[in-house]
Each structure stands twice: as C-alpha cells, then as structure tokens.
PDB file of C-alpha atoms in Angstrom:
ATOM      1  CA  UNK F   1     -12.064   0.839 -14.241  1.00 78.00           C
ATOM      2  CA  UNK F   2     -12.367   1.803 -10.383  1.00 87.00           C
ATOM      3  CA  UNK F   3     -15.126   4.796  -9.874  1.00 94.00           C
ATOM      4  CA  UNK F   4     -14.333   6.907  -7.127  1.00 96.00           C
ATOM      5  CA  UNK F   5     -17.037   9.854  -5.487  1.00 96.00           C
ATOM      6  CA  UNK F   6     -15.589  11.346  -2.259  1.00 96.00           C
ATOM      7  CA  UNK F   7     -18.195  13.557   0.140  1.00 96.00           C
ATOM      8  CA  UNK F   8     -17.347  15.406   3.369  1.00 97.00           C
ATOM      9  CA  UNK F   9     -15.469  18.333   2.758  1.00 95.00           C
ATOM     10  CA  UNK F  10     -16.631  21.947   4.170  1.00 97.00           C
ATOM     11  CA  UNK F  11     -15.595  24.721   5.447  1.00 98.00           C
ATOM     12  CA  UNK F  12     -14.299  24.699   9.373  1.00 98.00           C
ATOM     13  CA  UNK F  13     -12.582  26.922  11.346  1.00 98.00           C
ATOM     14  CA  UNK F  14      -8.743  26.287  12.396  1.00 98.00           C
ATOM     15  CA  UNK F  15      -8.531  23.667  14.739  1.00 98.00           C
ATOM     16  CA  UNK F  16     -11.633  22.092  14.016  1.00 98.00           C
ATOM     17  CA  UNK F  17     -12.003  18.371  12.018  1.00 98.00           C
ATOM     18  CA  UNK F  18     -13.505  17.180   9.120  1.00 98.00           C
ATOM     19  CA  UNK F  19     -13.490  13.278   8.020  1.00 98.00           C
ATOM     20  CA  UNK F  20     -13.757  12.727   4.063  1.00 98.00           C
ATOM     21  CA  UNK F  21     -15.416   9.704   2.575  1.00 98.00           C
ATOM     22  CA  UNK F  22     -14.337   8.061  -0.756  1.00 97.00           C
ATOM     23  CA  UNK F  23     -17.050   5.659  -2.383  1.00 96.00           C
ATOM     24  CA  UNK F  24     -15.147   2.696  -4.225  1.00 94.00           C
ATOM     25  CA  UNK F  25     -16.743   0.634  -7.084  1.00 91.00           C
ATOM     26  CA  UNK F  26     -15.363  -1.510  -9.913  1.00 87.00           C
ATOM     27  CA  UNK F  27     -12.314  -2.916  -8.881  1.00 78.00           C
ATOM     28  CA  UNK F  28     -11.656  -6.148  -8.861  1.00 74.00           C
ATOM     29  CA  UNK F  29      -7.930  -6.791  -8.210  1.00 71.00           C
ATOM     30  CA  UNK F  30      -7.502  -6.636  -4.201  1.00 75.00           C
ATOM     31  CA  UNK F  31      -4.193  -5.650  -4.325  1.00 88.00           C
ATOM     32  CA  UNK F  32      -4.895  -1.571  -4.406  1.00 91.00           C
ATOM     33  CA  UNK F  33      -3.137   1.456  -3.118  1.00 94.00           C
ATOM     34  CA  UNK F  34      -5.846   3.688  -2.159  1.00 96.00           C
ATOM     35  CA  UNK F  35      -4.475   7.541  -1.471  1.00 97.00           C
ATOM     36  CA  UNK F  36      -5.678  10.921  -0.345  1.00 98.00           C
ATOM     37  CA  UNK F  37      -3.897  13.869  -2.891  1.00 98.00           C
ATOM     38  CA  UNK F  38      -5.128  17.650  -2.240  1.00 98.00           C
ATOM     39  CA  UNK F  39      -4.457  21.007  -4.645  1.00 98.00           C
ATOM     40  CA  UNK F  40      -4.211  23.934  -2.963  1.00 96.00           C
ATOM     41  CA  UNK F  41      -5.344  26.944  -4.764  1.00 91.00           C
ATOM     42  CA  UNK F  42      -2.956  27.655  -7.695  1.00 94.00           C
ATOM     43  CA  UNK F  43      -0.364  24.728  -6.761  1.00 96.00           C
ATOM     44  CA  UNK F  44       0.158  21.571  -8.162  1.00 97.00           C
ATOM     45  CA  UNK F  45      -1.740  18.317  -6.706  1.00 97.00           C
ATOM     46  CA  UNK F  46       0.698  16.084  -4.160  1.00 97.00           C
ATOM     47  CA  UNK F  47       0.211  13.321  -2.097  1.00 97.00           C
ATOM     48  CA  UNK F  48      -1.335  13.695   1.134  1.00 98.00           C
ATOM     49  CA  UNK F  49      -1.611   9.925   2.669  1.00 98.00           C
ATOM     50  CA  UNK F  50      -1.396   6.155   1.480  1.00 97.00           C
ATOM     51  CA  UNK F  51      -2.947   2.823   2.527  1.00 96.00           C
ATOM     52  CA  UNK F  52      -1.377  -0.271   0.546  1.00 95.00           C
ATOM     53  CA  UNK F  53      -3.403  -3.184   0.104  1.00 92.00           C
ATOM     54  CA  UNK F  54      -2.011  -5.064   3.663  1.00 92.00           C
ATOM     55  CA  UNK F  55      -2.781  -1.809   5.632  1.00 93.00           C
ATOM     56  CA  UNK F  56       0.313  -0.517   5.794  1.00 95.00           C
ATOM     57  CA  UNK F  57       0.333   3.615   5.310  1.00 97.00           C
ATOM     58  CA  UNK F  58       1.615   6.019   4.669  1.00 97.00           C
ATOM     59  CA  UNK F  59       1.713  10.540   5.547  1.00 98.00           C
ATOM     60  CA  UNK F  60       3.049  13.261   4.197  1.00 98.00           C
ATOM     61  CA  UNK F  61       5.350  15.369   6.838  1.00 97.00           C
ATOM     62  CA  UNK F  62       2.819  18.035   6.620  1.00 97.00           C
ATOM     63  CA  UNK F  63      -0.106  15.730   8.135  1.00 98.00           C
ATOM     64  CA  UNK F  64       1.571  13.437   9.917  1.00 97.00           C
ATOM     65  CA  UNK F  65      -0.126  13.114  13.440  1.00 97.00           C
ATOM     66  CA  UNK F  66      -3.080  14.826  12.090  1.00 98.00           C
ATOM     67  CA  UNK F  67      -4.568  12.778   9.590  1.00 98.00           C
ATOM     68  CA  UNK F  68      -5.687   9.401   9.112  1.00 98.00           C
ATOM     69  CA  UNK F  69      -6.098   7.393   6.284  1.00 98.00           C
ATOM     70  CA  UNK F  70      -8.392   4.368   6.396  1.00 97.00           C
ATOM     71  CA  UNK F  71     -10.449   1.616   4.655  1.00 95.00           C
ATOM     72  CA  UNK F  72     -13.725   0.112   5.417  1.00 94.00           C
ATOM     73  CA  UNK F  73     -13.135  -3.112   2.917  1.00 89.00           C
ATOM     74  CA  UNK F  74     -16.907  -4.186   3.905  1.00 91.00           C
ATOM     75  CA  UNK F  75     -18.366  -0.643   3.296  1.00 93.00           C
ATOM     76  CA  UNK F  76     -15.633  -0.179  -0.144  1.00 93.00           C
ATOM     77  CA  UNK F  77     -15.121   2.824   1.331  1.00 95.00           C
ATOM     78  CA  UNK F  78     -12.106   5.030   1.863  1.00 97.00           C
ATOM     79  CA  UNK F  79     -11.768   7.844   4.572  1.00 98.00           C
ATOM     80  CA  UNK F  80      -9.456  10.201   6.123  1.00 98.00           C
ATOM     81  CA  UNK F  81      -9.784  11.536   9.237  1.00 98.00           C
ATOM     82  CA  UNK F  82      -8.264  15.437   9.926  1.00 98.00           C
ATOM     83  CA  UNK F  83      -7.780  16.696  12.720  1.00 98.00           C
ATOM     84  CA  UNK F  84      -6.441  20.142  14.123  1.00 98.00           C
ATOM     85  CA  UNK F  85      -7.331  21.502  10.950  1.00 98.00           C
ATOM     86  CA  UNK F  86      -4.775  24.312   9.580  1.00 98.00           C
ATOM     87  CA  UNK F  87      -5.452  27.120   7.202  1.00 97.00           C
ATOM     88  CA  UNK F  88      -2.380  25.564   5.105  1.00 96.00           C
ATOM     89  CA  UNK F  89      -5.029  22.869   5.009  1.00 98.00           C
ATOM     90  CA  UNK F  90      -7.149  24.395   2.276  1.00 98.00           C
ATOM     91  CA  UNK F  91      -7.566  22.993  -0.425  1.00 98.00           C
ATOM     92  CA  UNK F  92      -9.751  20.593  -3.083  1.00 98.00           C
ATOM     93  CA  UNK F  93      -9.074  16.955  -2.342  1.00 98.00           C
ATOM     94  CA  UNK F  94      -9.127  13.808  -4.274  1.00 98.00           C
ATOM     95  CA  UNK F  95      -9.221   9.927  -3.440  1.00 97.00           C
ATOM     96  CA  UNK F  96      -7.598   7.658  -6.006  1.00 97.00           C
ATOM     97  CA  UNK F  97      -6.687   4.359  -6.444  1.00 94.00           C
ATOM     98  CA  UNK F  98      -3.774   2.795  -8.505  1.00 93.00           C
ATOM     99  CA  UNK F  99      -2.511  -1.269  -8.975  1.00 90.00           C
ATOM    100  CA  UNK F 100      -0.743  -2.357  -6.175  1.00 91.00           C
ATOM    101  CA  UNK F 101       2.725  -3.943  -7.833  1.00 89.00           C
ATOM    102  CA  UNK F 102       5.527  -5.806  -6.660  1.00 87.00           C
ATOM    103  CA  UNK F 103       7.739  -2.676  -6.553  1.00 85.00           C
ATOM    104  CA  UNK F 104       4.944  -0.514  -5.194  1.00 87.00           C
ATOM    105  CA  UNK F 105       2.280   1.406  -6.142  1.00 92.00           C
ATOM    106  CA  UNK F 106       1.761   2.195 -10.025  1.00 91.00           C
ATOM    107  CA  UNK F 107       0.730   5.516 -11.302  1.00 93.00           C
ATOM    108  CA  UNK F 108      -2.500   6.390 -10.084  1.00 94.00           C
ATOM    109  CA  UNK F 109      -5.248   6.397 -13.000  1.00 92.00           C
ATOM    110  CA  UNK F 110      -8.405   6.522 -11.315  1.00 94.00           C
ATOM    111  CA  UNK F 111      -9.473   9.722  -9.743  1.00 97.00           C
ATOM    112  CA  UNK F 112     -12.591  10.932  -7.698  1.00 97.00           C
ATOM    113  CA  UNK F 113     -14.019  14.843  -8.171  1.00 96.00           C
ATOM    114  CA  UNK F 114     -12.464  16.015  -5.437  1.00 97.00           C
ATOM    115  CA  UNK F 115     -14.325  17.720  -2.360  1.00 97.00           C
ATOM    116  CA  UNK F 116     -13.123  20.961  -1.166  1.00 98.00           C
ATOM    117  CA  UNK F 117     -11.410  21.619   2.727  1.00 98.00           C
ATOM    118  CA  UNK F 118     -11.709  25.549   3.332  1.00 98.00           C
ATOM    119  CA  UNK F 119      -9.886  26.226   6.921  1.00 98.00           C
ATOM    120  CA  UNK F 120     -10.540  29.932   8.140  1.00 97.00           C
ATOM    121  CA  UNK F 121      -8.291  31.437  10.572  1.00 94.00           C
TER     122      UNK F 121
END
C-alpha cells in the first residue's frame, strides 16, 4: 500500500504561488500514475494534473499553463507548482497514486490528507 502526506498549502493572495509537496512511501511497482485532485468547498473532488510513469502529463483546462506537476524519483516525492494563483483556486488538495496499466491509469486507491489552497481576492 503506497502512503502519501502532502505539505505546502496556505493561504496567498490572487496572483501569488504556492508549490505543494507529496511524500511517497511503499510502492514498489514503478509503473505509477501519480496525480494532483482538489475539492473545492461543497463540490465534488476532480482531477487537477497527471504524471504517468514515463513523464508524460497531463492538466486540466482550468490549470493548464499555470500548474506543474512533477516528480523527484530520487527524493519519492511529488510536487506541483501553481502559479498566478486564482480565487477559483481554493480549495483542499490531495496527491494520489494509482497502478499504471496497459490501458492507462487504474482507479486511484491511495490517497494523501489533503492540504488546503485558500486564494483571497
């Protein structure tokens, strides 16, 4: 079972940045999607940004240009990067992991806390 424990979110103001971290332990299959999902207040969870196991990723239209989504492999750690930081941006955010298959990835069943994003106008 993969353990995840992300750190970095806060409160900023619109605009600003923030760069979440995602601890990874107990995995042992290299071939991993690794994703970003966030939950606004009162709406459901959805995907926010993908990273197979060869790199490849992947955005939501909403953060497209704004965020990145990357993996220190030597540090089994999983970030994303946000930048010009929107108030539609608020909202608790989760790192999670899921098998990497042949079609894809599989359902994702390992899920971090979350760490909140709070973007003031």
């Amino acid at each position: 079972q993969v353990q995840l424990v992300e750190s970095g979110g806060g409160s900023v103001q619109a605009g600003g940045s923030l760069r979440l971290s995602c601890a990874i332990s107990g995995y042992r299959d290299s071939r991993i999607c690794m994703a970003w999902f966030r939950q606004p207040p009162g709406k459901k969870r959805d995907s926010v940004a993908t990273i197979l196991s060869d790199g490849r990723t992947f955005y939501a239209d909403s953060v497209s240009g704004r965020f990145t989504i990357s993996k220190d492999n030597a540090k089994n750690t999983l970030y994303l990067e946000m930048i010009d930081l929107k108030p539609e941006d608020t909202a608790m955010y989760y790192c999670a992991a899921a098998p990497q298959m042949y079609f894809g990835c599989a359902s994702y069943n390992s899920w971090g806390q979350g760490t909140q994003v709070t973007v003031s106008s």
